[in-house]
XYZ file of C-alpha atoms in Angstrom:
753
model
C 27.694 221.018 -93.166
C 30.549 218.743 -92.117
C 32.367 219.165 -95.414
C 32.220 222.951 -95.029
C 33.824 222.781 -91.616
C 36.468 220.480 -93.034
C 37.439 223.033 -95.665
C 37.610 225.985 -93.271
C 39.867 224.692 -90.530
C 43.572 225.147 -91.334
C 46.442 222.766 -90.645
C 48.886 224.144 -88.106
C 51.079 221.143 -87.508
C 54.791 220.765 -87.291
C 56.438 217.949 -89.140
C 58.523 214.915 -88.662
C 61.789 214.336 -90.391
C 61.415 213.963 -94.115
C 64.736 212.267 -94.584
C 64.023 209.224 -92.496
C 65.427 206.907 -95.119
C 68.811 208.548 -94.613
C 68.929 207.948 -90.874
C 71.434 205.333 -89.858
C 71.648 203.535 -86.542
C 74.209 205.952 -85.183
C 71.905 208.871 -85.895
C 68.992 207.237 -84.145
C 70.877 206.177 -81.085
C 69.525 203.816 -78.498
C 67.780 206.390 -76.368
C 64.005 206.398 -76.537
C 64.044 210.120 -75.702
C 65.682 210.887 -79.080
C 62.466 211.849 -80.867
C 58.817 212.458 -80.127
C 55.788 212.792 -82.372
C 52.319 213.788 -81.291
C 49.148 215.150 -82.809
C 45.414 214.773 -83.358
C 44.158 211.909 -85.516
C 40.891 210.069 -86.087
C 40.689 206.516 -84.785
C 38.551 204.431 -87.173
C 37.161 200.988 -86.533
C 34.234 198.788 -85.573
C 33.230 198.320 -81.945
C 32.184 195.107 -80.230
C 28.526 195.408 -81.300
C 29.365 195.958 -84.968
C 29.015 199.741 -85.241
C 31.607 201.790 -87.071
C 33.148 204.653 -85.138
C 35.350 207.655 -85.850
C 36.838 209.104 -82.650
C 39.082 212.118 -82.366
C 42.197 211.000 -80.485
C 45.566 212.408 -79.507
C 48.384 210.115 -80.664
C 51.770 210.251 -78.985
C 54.895 208.421 -80.251
C 58.227 208.455 -78.446
C 60.918 206.037 -79.486
C 59.233 202.710 -80.165
C 56.336 203.398 -77.773
C 52.913 204.737 -78.641
C 50.078 206.075 -76.500
C 46.577 207.241 -77.393
C 44.674 209.848 -75.363
C 41.234 211.422 -75.394
C 42.735 214.794 -74.554
C 46.021 216.506 -75.237
C 48.237 215.512 -72.268
C 50.254 218.723 -72.680
C 47.198 220.831 -71.989
C 45.681 218.408 -69.468
C 48.445 217.167 -67.127
C 47.627 213.905 -65.436
C 45.527 212.597 -68.333
C 45.897 208.832 -68.629
C 46.241 207.102 -72.003
C 43.318 204.954 -73.082
C 45.615 202.726 -75.147
C 49.326 202.065 -75.224
C 51.696 199.633 -76.852
C 55.012 198.868 -78.526
C 55.498 199.537 -82.241
C 57.006 196.290 -83.451
C 59.512 196.183 -86.325
C 57.094 193.887 -88.201
C 54.541 196.706 -88.456
C 53.537 197.677 -92.001
C 52.006 201.077 -92.727
C 49.895 201.586 -95.864
C 48.467 204.839 -97.174
C 44.903 203.830 -98.086
C 43.956 207.229 -99.494
C 40.894 209.423 -99.229
C 37.679 208.190 -97.619
C 34.307 209.790 -96.936
C 33.449 209.824 -93.210
C 30.441 211.645 -91.781
C 30.054 213.803 -94.897
C 33.707 214.884 -94.776
C 36.879 213.653 -96.478
C 39.760 212.211 -94.462
C 42.975 210.459 -95.494
C 43.429 207.002 -94.013
C 46.462 205.064 -92.780
C 46.175 201.321 -92.315
C 48.468 199.265 -90.088
C 49.005 195.528 -90.140
C 51.530 192.941 -89.077
C 53.299 191.514 -92.103
C 53.490 188.149 -90.328
C 49.771 188.148 -89.549
C 47.636 190.489 -91.651
C 44.594 189.834 -89.464
C 46.212 192.195 -86.984
C 45.288 195.583 -88.344
C 43.992 199.018 -87.414
C 43.282 202.398 -89.000
C 43.744 206.060 -88.214
C 42.821 209.045 -90.393
C 44.206 212.541 -90.863
C 42.866 215.812 -92.174
C 45.220 215.966 -95.168
C 47.473 213.785 -97.282
C 50.483 215.721 -96.050
C 49.764 214.763 -92.461
C 49.478 211.120 -93.490
C 52.981 211.277 -94.950
C 54.371 212.782 -91.741
C 52.747 210.083 -89.593
C 54.185 207.429 -91.901
C 57.617 208.906 -91.277
C 56.928 208.902 -87.536
C 56.025 205.207 -87.500
C 59.011 204.418 -89.695
C 61.295 206.077 -87.156
C 59.673 204.069 -84.385
C 60.190 200.838 -86.325
C 63.839 201.733 -86.842
C 64.176 202.359 -83.111
C 62.646 198.972 -82.310
C 64.965 197.208 -84.719
C 67.960 199.139 -83.410
C 67.171 198.253 -79.803
C 66.834 194.612 -80.792
C 70.198 194.646 -82.571
C 71.901 196.243 -79.539
C 71.569 192.995 -77.655
C 68.606 193.508 -75.375
C 67.782 190.880 -72.806
C 65.816 187.795 -73.787
C 62.877 189.119 -71.762
C 62.771 192.346 -73.803
C 63.069 190.470 -77.093
C 60.197 188.217 -76.148
C 58.222 191.343 -75.263
C 58.601 192.639 -78.807
C 57.766 189.294 -80.381
C 54.810 188.303 -78.219
C 51.550 187.709 -80.083
C 48.233 189.168 -78.987
C 44.579 188.707 -79.842
C 43.579 191.760 -81.874
C 39.980 190.732 -82.307
C 39.246 191.178 -78.625
C 37.379 194.250 -77.382
C 37.763 196.025 -74.106
C 35.015 194.880 -71.696
C 32.688 197.862 -71.233
C 29.318 196.167 -71.245
C 27.658 198.668 -68.943
C 28.421 201.538 -71.294
C 27.231 200.036 -74.590
C 23.978 202.031 -74.572
C 25.766 205.308 -73.942
C 28.345 204.417 -76.581
C 25.603 203.698 -79.107
C 24.092 207.106 -78.441
C 27.495 208.632 -79.020
C 27.872 206.834 -82.353
C 24.548 208.136 -83.548
C 25.421 211.646 -82.482
C 28.687 211.508 -84.441
C 26.871 210.522 -87.598
C 24.265 213.263 -87.273
C 26.519 216.297 -87.137
C 30.043 217.643 -87.497
C 30.588 218.477 -83.842
C 32.669 215.366 -83.229
C 34.472 215.438 -86.583
C 36.151 218.834 -86.609
C 39.209 218.966 -88.774
C 41.801 219.003 -86.035
C 45.175 219.224 -87.754
C 47.927 216.862 -86.675
C 50.596 218.730 -84.735
C 53.498 216.411 -85.394
C 56.372 217.563 -83.252
C 59.915 216.303 -83.029
C 62.297 216.963 -80.174
C 65.247 217.391 -82.540
C 65.997 220.884 -83.786
C 67.344 220.192 -87.253
C 66.051 218.323 -90.249
C 67.882 217.632 -93.477
C 66.191 217.969 -96.816
C 67.600 216.793 -100.118
C 67.341 218.396 -103.503
C 67.415 215.115 -105.373
C 66.392 215.028 -108.985
C 65.151 212.085 -110.986
C 66.909 208.744 -110.585
C 66.577 208.065 -114.307
C 68.092 209.944 -117.240
C 64.923 210.939 -119.097
C 64.619 211.001 -122.881
C 62.591 214.233 -122.810
C 64.265 217.382 -124.123
C 62.218 220.216 -122.692
C 62.610 223.655 -124.285
C 60.955 226.797 -122.926
C 59.059 228.331 -125.851
C 56.941 231.006 -124.126
C 55.937 232.484 -120.808
C 52.316 233.088 -119.866
C 51.404 235.174 -116.797
C 54.530 234.091 -114.952
C 54.187 230.483 -116.105
C 56.823 228.886 -118.326
C 55.542 226.845 -121.287
C 57.789 224.007 -122.459
C 57.737 221.786 -125.532
C 59.296 218.318 -125.724
C 61.728 218.527 -128.604
C 62.598 214.811 -128.434
C 59.164 213.713 -129.734
C 58.623 216.678 -132.046
C 58.903 214.687 -135.273
C 56.801 211.679 -134.307
C 53.619 213.143 -135.791
C 51.564 212.012 -132.810
C 51.115 215.443 -131.316
C 53.312 217.658 -129.198
C 54.007 217.045 -125.522
C 53.713 220.369 -123.682
C 54.055 221.330 -120.047
C 53.295 224.457 -118.029
C 55.560 225.033 -115.020
C 55.173 227.551 -112.189
C 56.575 228.160 -108.718
C 53.737 228.487 -106.202
C 54.232 230.128 -102.796
C 52.739 227.279 -100.786
C 53.569 223.752 -99.732
C 52.895 220.796 -102.019
C 50.299 219.579 -99.507
C 48.353 222.837 -99.846
C 48.407 222.818 -103.645
C 47.370 219.160 -103.723
C 44.360 219.893 -101.516
C 43.318 222.804 -103.770
C 43.620 220.731 -106.957
C 41.739 217.779 -105.510
C 38.929 219.876 -104.043
C 35.684 219.916 -106.019
C 34.217 222.758 -103.989
C 32.567 225.003 -106.577
C 33.177 228.269 -104.781
C 36.878 227.515 -104.504
C 37.285 226.351 -108.115
C 35.437 229.393 -109.446
C 38.308 231.499 -108.129
C 41.058 229.847 -110.201
C 39.688 227.308 -112.696
C 38.132 229.002 -115.738
C 37.692 225.711 -117.539
C 36.439 222.959 -115.224
C 34.931 224.925 -112.353
C 31.550 223.159 -112.561
C 32.496 219.625 -111.526
C 31.051 217.074 -109.131
C 32.028 213.673 -107.797
C 29.943 210.831 -109.191
C 31.869 207.820 -107.881
C 34.825 207.110 -105.610
C 36.541 203.947 -106.858
C 39.084 203.709 -104.041
C 41.134 205.946 -101.799
C 43.283 207.093 -104.711
C 40.866 207.161 -107.641
C 37.489 208.712 -108.430
C 35.234 209.651 -111.352
C 34.223 213.275 -111.917
C 31.441 214.818 -114.047
C 31.509 218.407 -115.243
C 30.024 220.915 -117.643
C 31.811 223.365 -119.891
C 30.560 226.427 -121.708
C 32.896 226.603 -124.711
C 31.331 229.886 -125.834
C 33.906 231.443 -123.539
C 36.493 230.241 -126.045
C 34.581 230.553 -129.306
C 31.170 232.100 -129.996
C 29.837 229.274 -132.165
C 30.606 226.323 -129.921
C 27.759 224.979 -127.807
C 27.709 223.763 -124.232
C 29.552 220.539 -123.456
C 29.762 218.077 -120.603
C 32.454 215.543 -119.829
C 33.471 212.682 -117.555
C 37.022 211.913 -116.494
C 38.740 209.812 -113.860
C 41.404 211.054 -111.482
C 44.126 208.899 -109.945
C 46.661 210.340 -107.536
C 49.844 209.162 -105.853
C 52.111 210.477 -103.106
C 55.734 209.502 -103.707
C 58.260 208.640 -101.019
C 60.037 211.919 -101.800
C 56.852 213.888 -101.052
C 55.915 214.561 -104.690
C 52.228 214.395 -105.624
C 51.073 213.125 -109.021
C 47.480 213.503 -110.229
C 46.510 211.822 -113.509
C 43.375 212.813 -115.442
C 42.021 210.257 -117.927
C 38.988 210.664 -120.185
C 36.518 207.878 -119.475
C 33.077 206.595 -120.404
C 30.440 206.412 -117.699
C 27.133 204.978 -118.860
C 25.400 205.757 -115.573
C 25.753 209.460 -116.329
C 24.424 210.231 -119.852
C 24.906 213.677 -121.436
C 22.953 216.485 -119.811
C 19.988 217.936 -121.692
C 21.213 220.676 -124.018
C 24.852 219.552 -123.749
C 27.103 217.480 -126.003
C 29.530 214.974 -124.493
C 33.199 215.652 -125.280
C 36.364 213.706 -124.528
C 38.668 215.593 -122.200
C 42.390 215.687 -122.932
C 44.479 213.409 -120.739
C 46.890 215.316 -118.522
C 49.031 214.969 -115.422
C 49.698 217.320 -112.507
C 52.943 217.021 -110.574
C 53.567 218.971 -107.356
C 56.939 218.839 -105.580
C 58.288 220.876 -102.680
C 61.223 223.237 -103.221
C 63.770 223.256 -100.412
C 64.320 226.653 -98.798
C 67.592 227.965 -97.352
C 66.016 229.115 -94.097
C 63.072 228.218 -91.910
C 62.035 231.878 -92.081
C 61.393 231.604 -95.818
C 57.869 230.601 -96.852
C 57.269 227.169 -98.307
C 57.304 226.886 -102.083
C 56.556 224.136 -104.545
C 56.934 223.468 -108.253
C 53.666 222.792 -110.077
C 53.778 221.112 -113.498
C 50.891 220.347 -115.859
C 51.693 218.052 -118.805
C 49.402 217.311 -121.760
C 49.580 216.321 -125.414
C 48.510 218.926 -127.995
C 47.425 218.113 -131.538
C 46.271 221.605 -132.500
C 47.905 223.127 -135.611
C 47.606 226.584 -134.063
C 50.135 225.618 -131.376
C 53.126 226.193 -133.665
C 52.047 229.731 -134.556
C 51.172 230.587 -130.983
C 54.512 229.480 -129.535
C 56.249 231.778 -132.038
C 54.150 234.744 -130.838
C 52.154 234.798 -134.058
C 48.425 235.455 -134.112
C 46.656 232.183 -133.666
C 43.285 230.750 -132.716
C 45.069 228.466 -130.276
C 44.045 230.746 -127.399
C 40.434 229.722 -128.057
C 41.109 225.991 -127.731
C 40.672 223.517 -124.906
C 44.445 222.848 -124.523
C 45.118 226.550 -123.993
C 42.415 226.697 -121.336
C 44.061 223.761 -119.559
C 47.513 225.378 -119.650
C 45.993 228.552 -118.219
C 44.855 226.590 -115.152
C 48.409 226.728 -113.795
C 48.436 230.543 -113.868
C 45.002 230.650 -112.248
C 46.126 228.291 -109.499
C 49.248 230.353 -108.822
C 47.321 233.616 -108.594
C 44.562 232.120 -106.430
C 46.995 230.794 -103.814
C 48.991 234.022 -103.908
C 45.823 236.011 -103.222
C 44.799 233.810 -100.270
C 47.539 233.988 -97.596
C 45.434 231.865 -95.248
C 46.076 228.851 -97.470
C 49.838 229.151 -97.051
C 49.603 228.716 -93.269
C 50.029 225.009 -93.944
C 53.506 225.764 -95.268
C 54.813 225.712 -91.708
C 54.110 221.978 -91.702
C 57.511 221.321 -93.307
C 59.352 222.799 -90.318
C 60.380 220.834 -87.254
C 59.173 222.162 -83.915
C 61.745 221.793 -81.178
C 60.033 221.244 -77.849
C 60.558 219.233 -74.693
C 57.370 217.507 -73.726
C 56.057 217.803 -70.200
C 54.586 214.314 -70.298
C 57.808 212.448 -71.027
C 58.518 209.251 -69.169
C 61.773 207.384 -68.741
C 62.481 204.344 -70.864
C 62.152 202.062 -67.852
C 58.792 203.560 -66.907
C 57.531 203.126 -70.440
C 58.685 199.518 -70.664
C 57.064 198.679 -67.339
C 53.858 200.442 -68.384
C 53.701 198.725 -71.768
C 54.291 195.221 -70.482
C 54.007 192.795 -73.377
C 51.453 194.817 -75.335
C 52.197 195.501 -78.971
C 51.173 198.485 -81.032
C 47.991 196.754 -82.176
C 46.647 196.772 -78.613
C 46.593 200.532 -78.903
C 45.318 200.948 -82.442
C 43.919 197.687 -83.776
C 41.237 196.707 -81.278
C 37.891 198.476 -81.324
C 37.456 201.555 -79.166
C 34.111 201.237 -77.437
C 34.693 204.104 -75.013
C 31.873 206.544 -74.766
C 32.824 209.508 -72.614
C 34.424 211.442 -75.432
C 34.916 214.949 -74.054
C 37.524 216.073 -76.564
C 37.549 219.778 -77.250
C 36.686 220.915 -80.764
C 39.056 223.860 -80.540
C 41.947 223.919 -82.955
C 45.304 222.828 -81.618
C 47.937 225.431 -82.404
C 51.664 225.574 -81.931
C 54.477 227.916 -82.793
C 57.224 226.576 -84.987
C 60.817 227.325 -84.112
C 63.427 225.343 -85.954
C 66.531 225.248 -88.025
C 66.686 223.709 -91.458
C 69.854 222.501 -93.074
C 69.913 221.945 -96.809
C 72.202 220.105 -99.158
C 72.684 222.193 -102.288
C 73.938 220.819 -105.562
C 75.433 223.304 -107.986
C 74.813 223.178 -111.704
C 78.456 222.343 -112.270
C 78.309 219.319 -110.001
C 75.013 218.193 -111.510
C 76.358 218.323 -115.064
C 79.578 216.633 -114.034
C 77.616 213.797 -112.445
C 76.325 212.736 -115.848
C 79.913 212.139 -116.950
C 80.798 210.067 -113.911
C 79.878 206.440 -113.488
C 79.734 204.208 -110.459
C 80.976 200.705 -111.160
C 80.811 198.091 -108.397
C 83.997 197.154 -106.588
C 83.740 193.428 -107.199
C 86.680 192.649 -104.933
C 84.846 194.356 -102.079
C 81.512 192.593 -102.595
C 82.643 189.239 -104.025
C 85.511 186.977 -102.943
C 88.502 187.814 -105.205
C 90.387 184.658 -104.172
C 87.898 182.367 -105.915
C 88.060 181.946 -109.712
C 84.914 183.380 -111.351
C 82.333 180.988 -112.739
C 81.329 181.478 -116.373
C 77.673 182.547 -116.487
C 76.073 182.137 -119.895
C 72.325 182.948 -120.000
C 71.893 180.487 -122.859
C 72.624 177.689 -120.384
C 69.675 178.683 -118.213
C 66.080 178.677 -119.357
C 63.075 180.572 -118.027
C 59.547 180.809 -119.363
C 60.202 184.255 -120.876
C 62.422 184.398 -123.932
C 65.781 186.191 -123.952
C 65.600 188.989 -126.531
C 67.798 189.114 -129.615
C 67.602 192.828 -130.365
C 66.044 196.206 -129.564
C 63.046 195.616 -131.829
C 62.211 192.220 -130.354
C 58.951 191.796 -128.403
C 57.684 189.693 -125.508
C 61.187 189.109 -124.172
C 63.797 190.331 -121.706
C 67.322 191.666 -121.873
C 69.819 193.108 -119.405
C 70.855 196.713 -120.145
C 73.752 198.537 -118.529
C 73.154 200.857 -115.610
C 74.074 204.002 -117.547
C 70.437 205.098 -117.723
C 70.113 205.342 -113.936
C 71.332 207.937 -111.428
C 72.671 206.579 -108.131
C 74.438 207.997 -105.086
C 78.041 209.019 -105.623
C 81.010 208.908 -103.268
C 80.281 212.356 -101.796
C 76.500 211.990 -101.646
C 76.226 212.519 -97.882
C 78.043 215.860 -98.253
C 76.610 217.348 -101.452
C 73.847 214.959 -102.646
C 75.744 214.300 -105.868
C 74.463 211.431 -107.978
C 76.327 209.696 -110.795
C 75.314 207.408 -113.620
C 75.294 203.714 -112.842
C 77.830 201.272 -114.223
C 77.624 197.608 -115.118
C 75.506 195.524 -112.690
C 77.282 193.452 -110.069
C 75.032 190.419 -110.629
C 74.184 188.875 -113.973
C 70.586 188.284 -115.013
C 70.485 184.697 -116.236
C 66.760 183.962 -116.649
C 63.230 185.363 -116.259
C 60.021 183.464 -115.508
C 56.573 184.847 -116.369
C 53.888 182.870 -114.521
C 50.122 183.155 -114.219
C 48.567 181.808 -111.038
C 45.188 181.759 -109.328
C 46.652 182.919 -106.015
C 49.851 184.850 -105.435
C 52.747 182.450 -104.925
C 55.774 182.735 -102.659
C 58.895 180.593 -102.165
C 59.245 180.064 -105.907
C 62.872 179.001 -105.455
C 61.731 175.872 -103.603
C 59.601 174.670 -106.516
C 61.143 171.493 -107.982
C 61.043 172.909 -111.521
C 62.642 176.211 -110.538
C 66.014 177.143 -111.989
C 67.492 177.328 -108.481
C 66.756 173.622 -107.935
C 68.388 172.516 -111.197
C 71.866 171.002 -111.281
C 73.260 174.080 -113.022
C 71.585 176.366 -110.488
C 73.059 174.525 -107.512
C 76.571 175.128 -108.844
C 76.166 178.925 -108.846
C 77.811 180.538 -105.771
C 74.829 182.818 -105.100
C 71.442 183.537 -106.731
C 69.182 186.476 -105.935
C 65.568 185.601 -106.791
C 63.122 188.495 -107.043
C 59.476 187.497 -107.323
C 57.309 190.469 -108.351
C 53.734 189.381 -107.579
C 51.376 191.273 -109.900
C 47.712 191.535 -108.795
C 45.258 190.937 -111.642
C 42.727 188.383 -112.881
C 44.456 185.958 -112.935
C 47.468 186.948 -110.847
C 50.941 186.991 -112.337
C 54.480 186.541 -111.065
C 57.535 187.998 -112.769
C 60.529 186.119 -111.378
C 64.047 187.465 -111.978
C 67.163 185.352 -111.378
C 70.417 187.214 -110.716
C 73.626 185.221 -110.290
C 77.023 185.994 -108.753
C 80.036 184.373 -110.401
C 81.887 184.202 -107.056
C 80.891 183.817 -103.392
C 79.684 186.963 -101.635
C 81.875 188.490 -98.932
C 79.992 188.274 -95.648
C 81.279 191.655 -94.442
C 80.225 193.488 -97.607
C 77.014 195.485 -97.927
C 75.551 192.746 -100.114
C 76.599 190.125 -97.559
C 74.923 192.063 -94.750
C 71.794 192.373 -96.865
C 71.706 188.665 -97.684
C 72.166 187.532 -94.091
C 70.596 190.516 -92.317
C 67.245 190.979 -90.635
C 64.025 191.582 -92.561
C 63.857 195.083 -91.124
C 67.341 195.880 -92.444
C 66.406 194.506 -95.851
C 63.178 196.520 -95.931
C 65.113 199.718 -95.248
C 67.692 199.072 -97.990
C 66.054 197.192 -100.891
C 65.577 199.796 -103.607
C 64.131 199.696 -107.112
C 64.396 202.354 -109.830
C 61.806 202.140 -112.664
C 62.082 203.699 -116.106
C 59.653 203.574 -119.031
C 61.925 203.716 -122.093
C 59.132 203.505 -124.644
C 55.389 203.862 -124.239
C 52.414 206.116 -123.548
C 53.549 209.290 -121.803
C 50.799 209.109 -119.164
C 52.115 205.708 -118.065
C 55.577 207.254 -117.799
C 54.234 209.938 -115.478
C 52.396 207.370 -113.360
C 55.434 205.121 -112.938
C 57.752 208.075 -112.391
C 61.519 208.242 -112.367
C 62.278 208.153 -108.640
C 63.788 205.303 -106.681
C 61.478 203.431 -104.339
C 62.330 201.578 -101.139
C 60.149 198.555 -101.796
C 60.156 197.362 -98.199
C 58.480 200.602 -97.131
C 56.031 200.797 -100.038
C 54.755 197.201 -100.192
C 55.036 193.973 -98.212
C 58.244 192.056 -98.887
C 58.940 188.557 -97.588
C 62.380 186.970 -97.603
C 63.576 183.376 -97.880
C 67.249 182.670 -97.222
C 68.426 179.127 -97.885
C 71.435 177.326 -99.341
C 72.903 179.454 -102.153
C 69.989 181.843 -102.691
C 67.929 184.654 -101.260
C 64.371 185.049 -102.526
C 62.473 188.316 -102.171
C 58.702 188.058 -102.662
C 57.343 191.522 -103.467
C 53.575 191.725 -102.947
C 52.566 194.620 -105.210
C 48.924 194.065 -104.298
C 49.591 194.930 -100.649
C 49.480 198.645 -101.505
C 46.444 200.329 -103.036
C 48.723 202.891 -104.712
C 50.902 200.179 -106.261
C 47.795 198.296 -107.416
C 46.580 201.414 -109.213
C 49.905 201.951 -110.976
C 50.327 198.318 -112.015
C 46.735 198.229 -113.290
C 47.521 201.167 -115.554
C 50.773 199.559 -116.728
C 49.056 196.263 -117.589
C 46.619 198.140 -119.828
C 49.499 199.323 -122.043
C 52.085 196.603 -121.343
C 52.229 195.310 -124.929
C 53.500 198.718 -126.107
C 55.906 199.401 -123.245
C 59.649 198.958 -122.937
C 60.423 198.991 -119.214
C 63.801 199.133 -117.499
C 64.224 198.212 -113.838
C 67.329 198.574 -111.693
C 67.690 197.028 -108.248
C 70.241 198.098 -105.678
C 70.956 198.260 -101.976
C 70.643 201.789 -100.636
C 73.884 203.162 -99.180
C 73.363 205.218 -96.022
C 76.866 205.452 -94.596
C 80.006 206.927 -96.087
C 81.796 203.582 -96.066
C 79.017 202.120 -98.251
C 79.328 204.807 -100.935
C 79.339 205.018 -103.859
C 76.264 202.936 -104.598
C 76.355 200.301 -107.285
C 73.639 198.649 -109.315
C 72.942 195.111 -108.219
C 71.065 194.087 -111.355
C 68.962 195.364 -114.242
C 66.264 194.034 -116.537
C 64.565 195.347 -119.656
C 61.073 194.038 -120.452
C 60.250 194.470 -124.119
C 56.520 194.743 -124.962
C 55.485 191.816 -122.783
C 52.315 189.940 -123.756
C 50.100 189.045 -120.824
C 48.812 185.948 -122.609
C 52.326 184.521 -122.875
C 52.456 183.850 -119.121
C 52.801 180.161 -118.284
C 50.853 178.357 -115.557
C 53.007 177.192 -112.673
C 52.247 173.563 -112.045
C 52.417 172.167 -108.527
């Protein structure tokens, strides 16, 4: 019953700014009234007597302050918050994924302090799209907190932000435990307290800027449109046409709905819904949820619809999904074996074809235009009938499983087009301009908050019992202006011819003679490669395979190809450890502590901590041949705050060679690592070490687990850079690169104490 209610209630929320990573300090300003976010969420946790709860709460964020209410304060003036606190700049926000609560699916956000991970809390939203908007809201609040701190607040205010609290404590409500227990039971018995109230994220600013960025990597695929099918374009990858391993094909369609809406439709296993668009895998059911971003699905298939002589089949496949920082969804389908679910009587078990769905929003020129997204389905076809079919010749290909999968895109497009109610969620990408009637001055908020941190409001258990929240939907009218940055085809093609080389005189001291850096003089545990065909080694490619921000990026979003890296990669260590290690540069056997290492003007140490059994650490050593200018962007990054580093440290991945499904999982978009995973920094002497905890994110753990399964056949390129956000910092330059050639997991060396 609860799941039915969940699927019927529509999202009517406004959105936060999607371009938060582009906001500089000047754009944020020091006024706490600059932006406001509010909406309905679920507060998840465990109360003081050990019972789990899921309470519908109204969350309100303004500046760096957060308040939680039982009722909407806009509709109920005078309502007092039940929790309030300051969002500290050390707050980390992790998208946990989907979770089953009271027979309904919600999407969970987890919060923790990167300095003390025991301080944590959780909220949940009705959809993945709302989770992304709340993440942007908290990111803005963190930026505000960091900005206020950098503006030279008083010592009292700084201590307020840094004060530690006891998150394990519960609010003393002993007399109401019995009533609260009754409430918990009532929540679990029915859907009345778990209605799918959509988050109404509102922002007091009237404009939001969206970017039409493409991939940050120059892909090797050469897609050619070979046919159209019911308004869907069918492409073939011409680059891998002669490999003999099958043909990579994709179906592409523009769908008149937001990416959030399409993602929800694709992920839903509701039979009645799938019967309306999925002619192939309509009869599916969930058999196991592995984590918030991965599950196992069982289904049946009557292949007599495709060919009269084929019998009934059943299948099992796993789904893993990701939500990129640019808002793009990726859903991977892998065939899998599941011994707990043997073939159904009268059915034969078949192996489904691996495929990937990618859903990305298309920017519109006006807020009056409906939301649209680009839906892409990619799969590998080995059928001989494909070549005749693509040339419009009669072929039996239309009676094959791959054709049925390609047809899913057309079915999805038509289903959403025939159900206008689904597209109501499209308004969620528009900013609602509204002045709140419950606003308080900055002084009033600071006095009200005292020394409480955000975790006082979200981390401690909520044992309140008089939950009189209304189950009515919260609606709002959207009225906004949207400004877009358009990139013409001419500019896009010209960008490939341009390169962005670092201005070494700007970043490094030109008055000091450069030091000769020869990688053969430095030794790491991973071998330096001798050629393209070499394996289990590293090399340092140029930056020409990566797209980075050009000089005019803030005006027209133009990206150019990268040039030679500013820093030189001199060594790579590949360690295996029982527990993840940090502060590698302080180890006595580390390259940084050697006599040759101490003579280098500056070394950037990047420790990529890979979660596995055992754990691994890939340590990259980048050296500067001259001292770094303190006033340069690199100098500010080296000596800046952790919050500044988190907002600027960017990595661009690229799978040069390997299984195409791994390529789709890793993607081609740049990632701000400090926002995706936990990064810790160590600045001493002539080095800066960045410890990147990949295991701190469930999404990153899923991707790295997939990569490790194919790592011996992969050639991976990585580029690191500092994101430029102001005109004076443009164009961007590549800080360093590394190519990992078919790395063997067993070659990792134990790090001795």
